[in-house]
C-alpha positions in Angstrom: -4.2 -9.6 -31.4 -2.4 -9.4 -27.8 -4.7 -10.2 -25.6 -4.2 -7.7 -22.1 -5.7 -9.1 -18.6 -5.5 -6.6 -16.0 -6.0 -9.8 -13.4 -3.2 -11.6 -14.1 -0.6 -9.2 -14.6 -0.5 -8.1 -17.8 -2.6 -4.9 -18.2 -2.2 -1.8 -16.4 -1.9 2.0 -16.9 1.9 1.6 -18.1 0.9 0.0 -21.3 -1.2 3.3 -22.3 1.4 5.8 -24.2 -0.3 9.2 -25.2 -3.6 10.3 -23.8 -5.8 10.3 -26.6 -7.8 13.2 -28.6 -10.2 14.4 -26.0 -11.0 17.8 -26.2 -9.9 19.8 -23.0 -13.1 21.9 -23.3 -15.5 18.9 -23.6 -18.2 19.7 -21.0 -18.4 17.2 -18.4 -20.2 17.1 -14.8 -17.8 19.3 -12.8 -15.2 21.3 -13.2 -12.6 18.9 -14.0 -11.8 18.2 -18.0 -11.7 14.5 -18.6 -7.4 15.0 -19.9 -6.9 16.5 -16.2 -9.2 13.7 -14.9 -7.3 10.8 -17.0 -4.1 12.3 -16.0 -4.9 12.1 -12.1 -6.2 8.8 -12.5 -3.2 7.6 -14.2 -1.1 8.8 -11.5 -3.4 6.6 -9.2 -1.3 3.7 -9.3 2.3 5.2 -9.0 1.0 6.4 -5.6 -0.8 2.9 -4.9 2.4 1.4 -5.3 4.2 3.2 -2.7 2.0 0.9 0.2 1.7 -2.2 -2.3 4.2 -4.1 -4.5 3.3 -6.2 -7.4 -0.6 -5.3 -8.1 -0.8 -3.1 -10.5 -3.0 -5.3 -12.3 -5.6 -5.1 -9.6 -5.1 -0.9 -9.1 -6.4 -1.0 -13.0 -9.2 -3.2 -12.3 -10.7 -1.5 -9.4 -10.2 2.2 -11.7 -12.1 0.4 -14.5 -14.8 -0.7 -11.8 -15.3 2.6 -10.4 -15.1 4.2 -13.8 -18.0 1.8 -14.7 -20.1 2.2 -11.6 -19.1 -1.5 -10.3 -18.1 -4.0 -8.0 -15.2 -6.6 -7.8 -14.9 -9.8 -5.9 -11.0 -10.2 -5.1 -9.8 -13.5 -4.9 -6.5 -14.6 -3.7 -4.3 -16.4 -0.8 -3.9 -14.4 2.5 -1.4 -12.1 2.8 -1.1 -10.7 -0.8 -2.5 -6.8 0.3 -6.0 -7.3 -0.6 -6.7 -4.8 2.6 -3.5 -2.9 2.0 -4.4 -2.4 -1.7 -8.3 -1.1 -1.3 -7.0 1.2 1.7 -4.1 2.6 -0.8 -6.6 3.1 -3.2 -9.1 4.9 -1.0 -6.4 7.3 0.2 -4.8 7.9 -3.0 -8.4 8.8 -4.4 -9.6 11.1 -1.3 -12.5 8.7 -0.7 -13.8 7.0 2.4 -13.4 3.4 2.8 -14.0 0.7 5.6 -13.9 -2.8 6.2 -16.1 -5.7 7.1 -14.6 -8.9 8.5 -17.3 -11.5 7.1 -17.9 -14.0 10.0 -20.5 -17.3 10.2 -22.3 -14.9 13.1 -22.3 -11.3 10.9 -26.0 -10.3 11.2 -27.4 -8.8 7.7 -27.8 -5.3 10.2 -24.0 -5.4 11.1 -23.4 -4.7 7.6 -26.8 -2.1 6.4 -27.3 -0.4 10.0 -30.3 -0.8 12.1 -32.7 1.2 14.2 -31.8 1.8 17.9 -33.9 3.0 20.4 -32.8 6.0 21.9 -34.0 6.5 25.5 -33.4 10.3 25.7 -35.7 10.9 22.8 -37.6 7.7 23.4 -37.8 6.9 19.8 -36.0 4.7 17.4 -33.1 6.4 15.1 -31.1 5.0 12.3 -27.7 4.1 12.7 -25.4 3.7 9.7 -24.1 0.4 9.3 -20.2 0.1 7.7 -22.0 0.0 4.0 -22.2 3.9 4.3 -18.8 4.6 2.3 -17.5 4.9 -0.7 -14.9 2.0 -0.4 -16.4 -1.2 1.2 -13.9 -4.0 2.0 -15.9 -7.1 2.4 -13.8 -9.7 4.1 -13.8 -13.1 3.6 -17.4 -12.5 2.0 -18.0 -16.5 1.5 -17.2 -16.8 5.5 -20.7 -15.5 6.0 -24.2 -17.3 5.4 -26.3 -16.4 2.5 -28.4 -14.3 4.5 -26.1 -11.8 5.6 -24.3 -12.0 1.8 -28.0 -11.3 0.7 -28.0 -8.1 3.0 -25.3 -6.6 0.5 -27.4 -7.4 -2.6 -29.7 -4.1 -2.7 -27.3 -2.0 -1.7 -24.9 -3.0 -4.7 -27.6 -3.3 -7.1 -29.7 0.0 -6.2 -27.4 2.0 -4.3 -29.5 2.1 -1.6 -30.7 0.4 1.9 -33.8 -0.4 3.1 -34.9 -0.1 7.1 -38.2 -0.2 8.8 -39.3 0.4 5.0 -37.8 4.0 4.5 -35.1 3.6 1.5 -31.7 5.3 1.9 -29.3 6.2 -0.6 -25.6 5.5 -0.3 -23.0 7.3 -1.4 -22.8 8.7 -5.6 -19.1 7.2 -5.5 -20.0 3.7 -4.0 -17.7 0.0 -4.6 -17.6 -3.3 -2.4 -14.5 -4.8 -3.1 -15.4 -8.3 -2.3 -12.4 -10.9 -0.7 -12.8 -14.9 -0.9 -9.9 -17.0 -0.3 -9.4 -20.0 -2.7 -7.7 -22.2 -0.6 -10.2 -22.7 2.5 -13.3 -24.0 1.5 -14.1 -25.3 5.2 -16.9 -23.4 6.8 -17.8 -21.5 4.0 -21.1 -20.6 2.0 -20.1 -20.3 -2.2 -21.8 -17.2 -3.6 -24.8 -17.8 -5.7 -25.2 -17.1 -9.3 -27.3 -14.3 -8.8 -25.1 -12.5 -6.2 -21.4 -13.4 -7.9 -23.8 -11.6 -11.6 -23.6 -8.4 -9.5 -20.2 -7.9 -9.1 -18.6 -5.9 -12.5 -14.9 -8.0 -12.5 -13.5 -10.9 -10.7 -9.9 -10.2 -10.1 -6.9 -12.6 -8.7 -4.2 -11.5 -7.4 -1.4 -13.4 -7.3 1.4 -13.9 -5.0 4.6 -12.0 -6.0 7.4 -12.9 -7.9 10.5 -13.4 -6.6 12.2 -9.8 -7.3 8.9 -8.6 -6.0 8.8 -10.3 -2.9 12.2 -9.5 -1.9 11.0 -5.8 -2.8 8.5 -6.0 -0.1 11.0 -7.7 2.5 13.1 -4.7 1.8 10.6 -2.3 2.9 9.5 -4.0 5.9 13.3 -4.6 6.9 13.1 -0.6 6.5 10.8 0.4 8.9 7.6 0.0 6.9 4.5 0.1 8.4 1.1 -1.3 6.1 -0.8 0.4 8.8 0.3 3.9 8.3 0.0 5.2 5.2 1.0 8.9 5.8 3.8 7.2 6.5 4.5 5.7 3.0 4.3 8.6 1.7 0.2 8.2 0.5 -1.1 11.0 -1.0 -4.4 11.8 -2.6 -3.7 12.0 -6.7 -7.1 11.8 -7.5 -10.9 13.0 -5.9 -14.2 12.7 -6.9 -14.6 15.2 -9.8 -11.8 13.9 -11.3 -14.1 10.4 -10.9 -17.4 12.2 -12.2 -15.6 13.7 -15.3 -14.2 10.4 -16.1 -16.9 8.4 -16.0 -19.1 11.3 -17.8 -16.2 10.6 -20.7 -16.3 7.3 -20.6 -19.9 7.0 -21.4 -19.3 9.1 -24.3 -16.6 6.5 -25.8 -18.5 5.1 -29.1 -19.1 1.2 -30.2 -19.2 -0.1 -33.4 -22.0 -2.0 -34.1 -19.1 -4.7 -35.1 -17.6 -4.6 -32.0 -21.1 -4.9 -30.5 -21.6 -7.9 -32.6 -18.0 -9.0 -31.4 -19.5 -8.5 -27.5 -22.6 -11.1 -28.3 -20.8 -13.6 -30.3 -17.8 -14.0 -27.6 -21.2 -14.2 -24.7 -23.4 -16.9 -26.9 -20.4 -18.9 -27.6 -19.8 -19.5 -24.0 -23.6 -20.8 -24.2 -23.0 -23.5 -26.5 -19.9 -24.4 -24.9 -19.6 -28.1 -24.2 -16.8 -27.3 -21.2 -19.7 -25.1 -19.8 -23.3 -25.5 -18.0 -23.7 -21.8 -17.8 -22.7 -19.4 -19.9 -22.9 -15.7 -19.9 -26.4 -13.5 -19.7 -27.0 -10.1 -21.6 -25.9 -8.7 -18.2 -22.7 -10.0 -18.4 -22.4 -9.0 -22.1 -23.6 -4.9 -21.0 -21.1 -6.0 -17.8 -18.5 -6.6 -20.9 -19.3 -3.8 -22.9 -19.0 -1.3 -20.1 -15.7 -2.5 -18.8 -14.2 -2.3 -22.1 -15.6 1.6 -22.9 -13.4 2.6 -19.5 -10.3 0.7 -20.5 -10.5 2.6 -24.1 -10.9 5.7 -22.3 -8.1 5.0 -20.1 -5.8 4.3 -23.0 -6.8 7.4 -24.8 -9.5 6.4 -27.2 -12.5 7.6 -28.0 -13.9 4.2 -29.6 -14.0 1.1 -28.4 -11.2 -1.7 -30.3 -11.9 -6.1 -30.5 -8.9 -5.7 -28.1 -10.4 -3.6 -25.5 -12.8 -6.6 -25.4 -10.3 -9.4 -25.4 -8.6 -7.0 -22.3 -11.3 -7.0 -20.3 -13.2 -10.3 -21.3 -11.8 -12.9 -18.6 -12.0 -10.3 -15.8 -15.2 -9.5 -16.5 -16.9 -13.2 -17.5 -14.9 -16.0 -15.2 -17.2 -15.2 -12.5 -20.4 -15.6 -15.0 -19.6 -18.9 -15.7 -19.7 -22.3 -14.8 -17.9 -25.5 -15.7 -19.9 -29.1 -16.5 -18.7 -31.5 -13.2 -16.5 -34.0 -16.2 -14.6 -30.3 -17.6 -13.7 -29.4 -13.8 -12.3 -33.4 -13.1 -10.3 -32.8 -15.8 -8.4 -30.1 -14.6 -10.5 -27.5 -16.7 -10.9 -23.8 -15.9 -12.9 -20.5 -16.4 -10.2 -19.1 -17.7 -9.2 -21.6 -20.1 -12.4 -21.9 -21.5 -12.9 -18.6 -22.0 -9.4 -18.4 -23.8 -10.6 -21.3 -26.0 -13.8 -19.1 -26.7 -11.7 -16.1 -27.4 -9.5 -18.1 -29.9 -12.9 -19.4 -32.0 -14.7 -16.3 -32.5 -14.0 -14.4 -35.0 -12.6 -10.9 -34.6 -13.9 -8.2 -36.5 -11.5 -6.1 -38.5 
Protein backbone atom coordinates (compact mmCIF):
# COMPACT_ATOMS: atom_id res chain seq x y z
CA UNK A 1 0.00 0.00 0.00
CA UNK A 2 1.30 3.73 -0.65
CA UNK A 3 1.87 4.99 2.32
CA UNK A 4 0.63 9.11 2.36
CA UNK A 5 2.23 11.57 5.08
CA UNK A 6 0.75 14.85 5.13
CA UNK A 7 4.13 16.08 7.04
CA UNK A 8 6.50 15.48 4.68
CA UNK A 9 5.05 16.33 1.61
CA UNK A 10 3.22 13.72 0.26
CA UNK A 11 -0.43 14.03 1.36
CA UNK A 12 -2.72 16.81 0.76
CA UNK A 13 -6.21 17.62 -0.56
CA UNK A 14 -4.94 17.23 -4.31
CA UNK A 15 -4.63 13.48 -3.96
CA UNK A 16 -8.54 13.26 -3.10
CA UNK A 17 -10.49 12.85 -6.69
CA UNK A 18 -14.44 12.71 -6.23
CA UNK A 19 -16.14 13.68 -2.96
CA UNK A 20 -17.50 10.63 -1.76
CA UNK A 21 -21.33 9.27 -1.27
CA UNK A 22 -22.47 11.57 1.54
CA UNK A 23 -25.88 12.29 1.37
CA UNK A 24 -26.56 16.10 0.84
CA UNK A 25 -29.59 15.86 3.19
CA UNK A 26 -27.71 14.09 6.00
CA UNK A 27 -28.59 16.15 9.12
CA UNK A 28 -25.72 17.67 10.68
CA UNK A 29 -25.34 20.57 13.46
CA UNK A 30 -25.99 23.67 11.37
CA UNK A 31 -27.10 24.54 8.29
CA UNK A 32 -24.29 23.57 6.24
CA UNK A 33 -24.43 19.80 4.50
CA UNK A 34 -21.25 18.02 5.08
CA UNK A 35 -20.60 17.94 0.58
CA UNK A 36 -20.85 21.95 0.92
CA UNK A 37 -18.72 21.69 4.04
CA UNK A 38 -16.02 19.28 2.37
CA UNK A 39 -16.11 21.36 -0.66
CA UNK A 40 -15.19 24.75 1.33
CA UNK A 41 -12.66 22.98 3.15
CA UNK A 42 -11.11 21.68 0.14
CA UNK A 43 -10.80 25.03 -1.25
CA UNK A 44 -9.00 25.86 2.08
CA UNK A 45 -5.67 25.28 0.84
CA UNK A 46 -5.80 26.79 -2.83
CA UNK A 47 -6.49 30.09 -0.90
CA UNK A 48 -3.62 29.21 1.83
CA UNK A 49 -1.40 29.00 -0.92
CA UNK A 50 -1.80 32.36 -2.20
CA UNK A 51 0.34 33.77 1.28
CA UNK A 52 2.47 30.40 1.50
CA UNK A 53 4.43 28.35 -0.96
CA UNK A 54 5.29 24.75 -0.58
CA UNK A 55 3.06 23.59 2.66
CA UNK A 56 0.40 22.06 1.59
CA UNK A 57 1.24 19.19 3.58
CA UNK A 58 0.96 21.19 6.81
CA UNK A 59 -2.62 23.14 5.42
CA UNK A 60 -3.95 19.22 5.53
CA UNK A 61 -2.66 18.54 8.85
CA UNK A 62 -3.92 21.46 10.73
CA UNK A 63 -7.66 20.70 8.68
CA UNK A 64 -7.37 17.14 10.05
CA UNK A 65 -6.57 18.61 13.56
CA UNK A 66 -9.38 20.95 13.72
CA UNK A 67 -11.60 18.33 12.13
CA UNK A 68 -10.56 16.05 15.09
CA UNK A 69 -10.82 18.68 17.85
CA UNK A 70 -6.79 18.86 18.16
CA UNK A 71 -3.59 20.36 18.51
CA UNK A 72 -0.30 20.31 16.49
CA UNK A 73 3.21 21.01 17.57
CA UNK A 74 5.08 22.46 14.26
CA UNK A 75 8.45 21.87 14.00
CA UNK A 76 10.80 23.33 11.63
CA UNK A 77 13.88 25.82 10.90
CA UNK A 78 13.02 29.61 11.00
CA UNK A 79 11.79 31.20 8.24
CA UNK A 80 9.75 28.39 6.52
CA UNK A 81 5.96 30.41 7.21
CA UNK A 82 5.08 28.70 10.38
CA UNK A 83 3.38 32.31 11.40
CA UNK A 84 2.56 32.99 7.78
CA UNK A 85 0.87 29.57 7.41
CA UNK A 86 -1.47 29.61 10.79
CA UNK A 87 -2.42 33.38 10.01
CA UNK A 88 -3.39 32.14 6.17
CA UNK A 89 -5.24 29.58 7.73
CA UNK A 90 -7.09 31.60 10.19
CA UNK A 91 -8.13 34.12 7.56
CA UNK A 92 -9.02 31.71 4.92
CA UNK A 93 -11.32 29.98 7.64
CA UNK A 94 -13.00 33.27 9.09
CA UNK A 95 -11.59 32.49 12.53
CA UNK A 96 -9.68 34.46 15.10
CA UNK A 97 -6.15 33.74 15.74
CA UNK A 98 -3.22 35.25 17.74
CA UNK A 99 0.24 34.72 18.66
CA UNK A 100 2.42 34.11 21.66
CA UNK A 101 6.18 34.60 21.42
CA UNK A 102 7.32 31.92 24.10
CA UNK A 103 10.14 33.66 26.06
CA UNK A 104 12.37 32.16 29.31
CA UNK A 105 10.43 35.25 31.32
CA UNK A 106 6.55 34.43 29.80
CA UNK A 107 4.51 34.24 33.12
CA UNK A 108 1.82 31.24 33.00
CA UNK A 109 -0.85 34.58 33.26
CA UNK A 110 0.65 36.23 30.02
CA UNK A 111 -0.68 33.27 28.27
CA UNK A 112 -4.42 32.36 30.41
CA UNK A 113 -5.25 36.09 31.61
CA UNK A 114 -5.31 37.28 35.09
CA UNK A 115 -7.40 39.35 37.51
CA UNK A 116 -6.69 43.16 37.58
CA UNK A 117 -7.84 45.39 40.02
CA UNK A 118 -9.82 47.97 38.77
CA UNK A 119 -9.73 51.17 40.77
CA UNK A 120 -12.96 52.75 39.40
CA UNK A 121 -15.01 49.75 40.55
CA UNK A 122 -12.53 48.90 43.28
CA UNK A 123 -12.76 45.24 42.51
CA UNK A 124 -10.79 42.70 40.59
CA UNK A 125 -12.01 41.77 36.89
CA UNK A 126 -10.81 39.22 34.52
CA UNK A 127 -8.79 39.96 31.72
CA UNK A 128 -8.48 37.63 28.79
CA UNK A 129 -5.10 36.41 28.26
CA UNK A 130 -4.01 35.69 24.19
CA UNK A 131 -5.50 31.87 24.80
CA UNK A 132 -9.01 33.39 24.15
CA UNK A 133 -9.10 32.52 20.25
CA UNK A 134 -9.67 30.10 18.05
CA UNK A 135 -6.14 29.99 16.41
CA UNK A 136 -3.27 30.13 19.08
CA UNK A 137 0.22 30.46 17.60
CA UNK A 138 2.58 29.35 20.31
CA UNK A 139 6.01 30.52 19.49
CA UNK A 140 8.99 28.98 20.14
CA UNK A 141 6.90 26.92 22.89
CA UNK A 142 10.29 24.93 24.27
CA UNK A 143 11.87 28.75 24.77
CA UNK A 144 9.68 28.90 27.90
CA UNK A 145 10.04 26.97 31.35
CA UNK A 146 7.78 24.19 32.18
CA UNK A 147 5.70 26.21 34.25
CA UNK A 148 4.44 28.55 31.80
CA UNK A 149 4.19 25.41 29.14
CA UNK A 150 2.19 23.78 31.99
CA UNK A 151 -0.25 26.96 31.96
CA UNK A 152 -1.36 25.77 28.38
CA UNK A 153 -2.06 22.23 29.60
CA UNK A 154 -5.84 22.68 30.82
CA UNK A 155 -6.76 24.87 28.42
CA UNK A 156 -5.82 22.26 25.64
CA UNK A 157 -7.06 19.35 27.42
CA UNK A 158 -10.46 20.86 28.84
CA UNK A 159 -11.06 23.75 26.83
CA UNK A 160 -11.19 25.81 29.59
CA UNK A 161 -9.10 28.22 32.16
CA UNK A 162 -9.02 28.33 35.48
CA UNK A 163 -8.64 31.91 37.66
CA UNK A 164 -9.22 32.73 41.26
CA UNK A 165 -11.00 29.18 40.95
CA UNK A 166 -13.94 30.21 38.56
CA UNK A 167 -13.50 27.93 35.28
CA UNK A 168 -13.86 29.57 31.86
CA UNK A 169 -14.62 28.10 28.65
CA UNK A 170 -12.70 28.93 25.55
CA UNK A 171 -13.84 29.06 22.32
CA UNK A 172 -16.11 25.70 20.64
CA UNK A 173 -13.51 26.12 17.54
CA UNK A 174 -10.20 26.17 19.70
CA UNK A 175 -6.27 24.86 18.27
CA UNK A 176 -2.71 25.84 19.61
CA UNK A 177 -0.46 25.32 16.86
CA UNK A 178 2.63 24.77 18.81
CA UNK A 179 6.33 26.04 17.04
CA UNK A 180 9.82 24.47 18.32
CA UNK A 181 12.84 24.87 16.39
CA UNK A 182 15.14 21.83 15.82
CA UNK A 183 18.23 23.40 15.41
CA UNK A 184 18.64 25.58 18.80
CA UNK A 185 18.64 23.51 21.72
CA UNK A 186 20.52 26.28 23.82
CA UNK A 187 18.25 27.86 26.41
CA UNK A 188 15.48 25.66 25.99
CA UNK A 189 13.18 23.41 28.26
CA UNK A 190 12.11 19.93 26.02
CA UNK A 191 8.45 19.29 26.38
CA UNK A 192 7.53 16.50 28.66
CA UNK A 193 5.76 13.31 27.80
CA UNK A 194 2.74 14.27 29.26
CA UNK A 195 2.36 17.72 27.59
CA UNK A 196 4.02 16.65 23.82
CA UNK A 197 0.66 13.32 24.50
CA UNK A 198 -1.67 16.36 24.20
CA UNK A 199 -0.98 17.64 21.03
CA UNK A 200 -3.14 15.50 18.14
CA UNK A 201 -0.14 15.54 15.17
CA UNK A 202 3.46 16.59 15.11
CA UNK A 203 4.14 18.11 11.80
CA UNK A 204 7.59 19.25 10.04
CA UNK A 205 7.79 21.40 7.63
CA UNK A 206 10.41 21.44 5.54
CA UNK A 207 12.33 24.08 3.79
CA UNK A 208 11.36 24.41 0.08
CA UNK A 209 12.61 22.93 -2.87
CA UNK A 210 14.38 24.67 -5.22
CA UNK A 211 11.48 25.58 -7.88
CA UNK A 212 9.62 26.44 -4.76
CA UNK A 213 11.95 28.78 -3.34
CA UNK A 214 12.57 30.66 -6.27
CA UNK A 215 8.56 30.76 -6.43
CA UNK A 216 8.59 32.69 -3.21
CA UNK A 217 11.63 35.01 -4.29
CA UNK A 218 9.33 35.82 -7.17
CA UNK A 219 6.68 37.08 -5.14
CA UNK A 220 8.66 39.01 -2.81
CA UNK A 221 10.68 40.55 -5.89
CA UNK A 222 6.82 41.54 -6.73
CA UNK A 223 5.81 43.51 -4.11
CA UNK A 224 4.58 40.86 -1.68
CA UNK A 225 3.94 41.68 1.61
CA UNK A 226 3.53 38.30 4.40
CA UNK A 227 2.06 40.94 6.52
CA UNK A 228 -0.90 41.86 4.54
CA UNK A 229 -2.93 39.40 3.59
CA UNK A 230 -5.87 41.35 2.00
CA UNK A 231 -3.27 42.09 0.02
CA UNK A 232 -2.51 38.51 -1.37
CA UNK A 233 -5.60 38.18 -2.25
CA UNK A 234 -6.77 36.11 1.28
CA UNK A 235 -10.17 35.37 1.41
CA UNK A 236 -12.33 33.44 3.72
CA UNK A 237 -13.38 29.95 1.83
CA UNK A 238 -14.47 28.37 4.83
CA UNK A 239 -16.32 29.40 8.52
CA UNK A 240 -17.31 27.70 11.31
CA UNK A 241 -20.48 25.74 10.22
CA UNK A 242 -18.77 24.58 7.53
CA UNK A 243 -16.27 23.27 10.51
CA UNK A 244 -19.22 21.97 12.87
CA UNK A 245 -20.86 20.04 9.87
CA UNK A 246 -17.60 18.51 9.07
CA UNK A 247 -16.63 17.31 12.09
CA UNK A 248 -20.38 16.20 12.87
CA UNK A 249 -19.52 13.91 9.50
CA UNK A 250 -16.57 12.86 10.43
CA UNK A 251 -17.67 11.28 13.62
CA UNK A 252 -20.07 9.35 11.67
CA UNK A 253 -17.29 7.74 9.29
CA UNK A 254 -17.39 3.80 10.41
CA UNK A 255 -14.31 1.42 11.58
CA UNK A 256 -13.91 -1.96 11.01
CA UNK A 257 -13.24 -3.81 13.80
CA UNK A 258 -10.11 -4.98 11.46
CA UNK A 259 -8.94 -1.83 11.03
CA UNK A 260 -9.41 -1.30 14.72
CA UNK A 261 -7.40 -4.26 15.25
CA UNK A 262 -4.96 -2.80 12.63
CA UNK A 263 -4.91 0.62 14.99
CA UNK A 264 -3.70 -1.68 18.28
CA UNK A 265 -1.34 -3.89 16.56
CA UNK A 266 0.68 -0.93 14.77
CA UNK A 267 0.56 1.01 18.77
CA UNK A 268 1.66 -2.44 20.81
CA UNK A 269 4.31 -3.04 18.27
CA UNK A 270 6.02 0.18 18.96
CA UNK A 271 5.93 -1.28 22.71
CA UNK A 272 8.02 -4.13 22.07
CA UNK A 273 10.24 -2.34 19.91
CA UNK A 274 13.83 -2.76 20.70
CA UNK A 275 14.79 0.83 18.86
CA UNK A 276 12.26 2.24 21.43
CA UNK A 277 11.88 2.98 25.40
CA UNK A 278 8.45 4.31 24.98
CA UNK A 279 6.03 3.35 22.86
CA UNK A 280 2.60 4.50 22.13
CA UNK A 281 -0.52 4.73 24.91
CA UNK A 282 -4.26 3.86 24.12
CA UNK A 283 -4.33 7.71 23.78
CA UNK A 284 -2.21 7.78 21.08
CA UNK A 285 -3.94 4.80 19.50
CA UNK A 286 -7.81 6.91 19.91
CA UNK A 287 -5.22 10.03 18.80
CA UNK A 288 -4.60 7.51 15.64
CA UNK A 289 -7.94 6.41 15.13
CA UNK A 290 -9.43 9.96 15.12
CA UNK A 291 -6.98 11.42 12.74
CA UNK A 292 -7.46 8.79 10.31
CA UNK A 293 -11.73 9.00 10.42
CA UNK A 294 -11.08 12.96 9.22
CA UNK A 295 -8.62 12.13 6.46
CA UNK A 296 -11.33 9.34 5.15
CA UNK A 297 -13.83 11.92 5.34
CA UNK A 298 -11.72 14.35 3.51
CA UNK A 299 -11.08 11.88 0.72
CA UNK A 300 -14.72 11.05 0.37
CA UNK A 301 -15.28 7.94 2.34
CA UNK A 302 -17.52 7.00 4.63
CA UNK A 303 -15.22 4.12 6.26
CA UNK A 304 -12.17 4.18 7.41
CA UNK A 305 -9.20 2.08 4.96
CA UNK A 306 -5.47 0.28 6.50
CA UNK A 307 -4.26 3.34 4.38
CA UNK A 308 -5.95 6.09 6.05
CA UNK A 309 -3.95 4.64 9.06
CA UNK A 310 -0.60 4.21 7.40
CA UNK A 311 -1.49 8.25 6.18
CA UNK A 312 -1.81 9.55 9.25
CA UNK A 313 0.29 7.11 11.50
CA UNK A 314 3.84 9.07 11.63
CA UNK A 315 2.15 12.37 12.01
CA UNK A 316 0.21 11.37 14.59
CA UNK A 317 2.84 8.87 16.74
CA UNK A 318 6.60 10.46 16.21
CA UNK A 319 5.79 12.65 19.03
CA UNK A 320 4.54 9.57 21.30
CA UNK A 321 7.55 8.02 21.10
CA UNK A 322 10.88 7.78 22.28
CA UNK A 323 14.12 6.21 21.13
CA UNK A 324 16.64 3.89 23.58
CA UNK A 325 20.05 6.39 24.02
CA UNK A 326 22.22 3.24 21.65
CA UNK A 327 19.12 3.55 18.65
CA UNK A 328 19.56 7.62 18.77
CA UNK A 329 23.84 7.22 18.58
CA UNK A 330 23.25 5.32 15.74
CA UNK A 331 21.70 7.80 13.73
CA UNK A 332 18.08 6.22 14.48
CA UNK A 333 14.76 8.09 14.12
CA UNK A 334 11.03 8.28 15.11
CA UNK A 335 10.29 8.14 11.87
CA UNK A 336 12.21 5.36 10.85
CA UNK A 337 11.10 3.26 13.41
CA UNK A 338 7.79 3.75 12.99
CA UNK A 339 8.27 2.92 9.14
CA UNK A 340 10.02 -0.30 10.30
CA UNK A 341 6.87 -0.90 12.50
CA UNK A 342 4.60 -0.14 9.63
CA UNK A 343 6.47 -2.62 7.35
CA UNK A 344 6.07 -5.66 10.16
CA UNK A 345 2.53 -5.55 10.95
CA UNK A 346 0.38 -7.02 9.13
CA UNK A 347 -2.29 -5.22 7.09
CA UNK A 348 -5.68 -6.35 7.12
CA UNK A 349 -7.34 -6.96 3.78
Amino acid sequence: MTQQDPASGLGGFGGFGGFGQTSASESVSGSVNPEAARTALLAVRTEVAKAVVGQDSAVTGLVIALLSGGHVLLEGVPGVAKTLLVRSLAAALALDSKRVQFTPDLMPGDVTGSAVFDSRTAEFSFREGPVFTNLLLADEINRTPPKTQASLLEAMEERQVTVDGRPRPLPEVFLVAATQNPVEFEGTYPLPEAQLDRFLLKLVLPLPGRDEEIGILDRHANGFDPRDLDAAGVRPVAGRADLAAARAAARKVTVSRDVLGYIADLARATRVSPSLSLGVSPRGATALLNTARSWAWLAGRGYVTPDDVQALAKPTLRHRVRLRAEAEMEGGTADGVLDAVLGAVPVPR
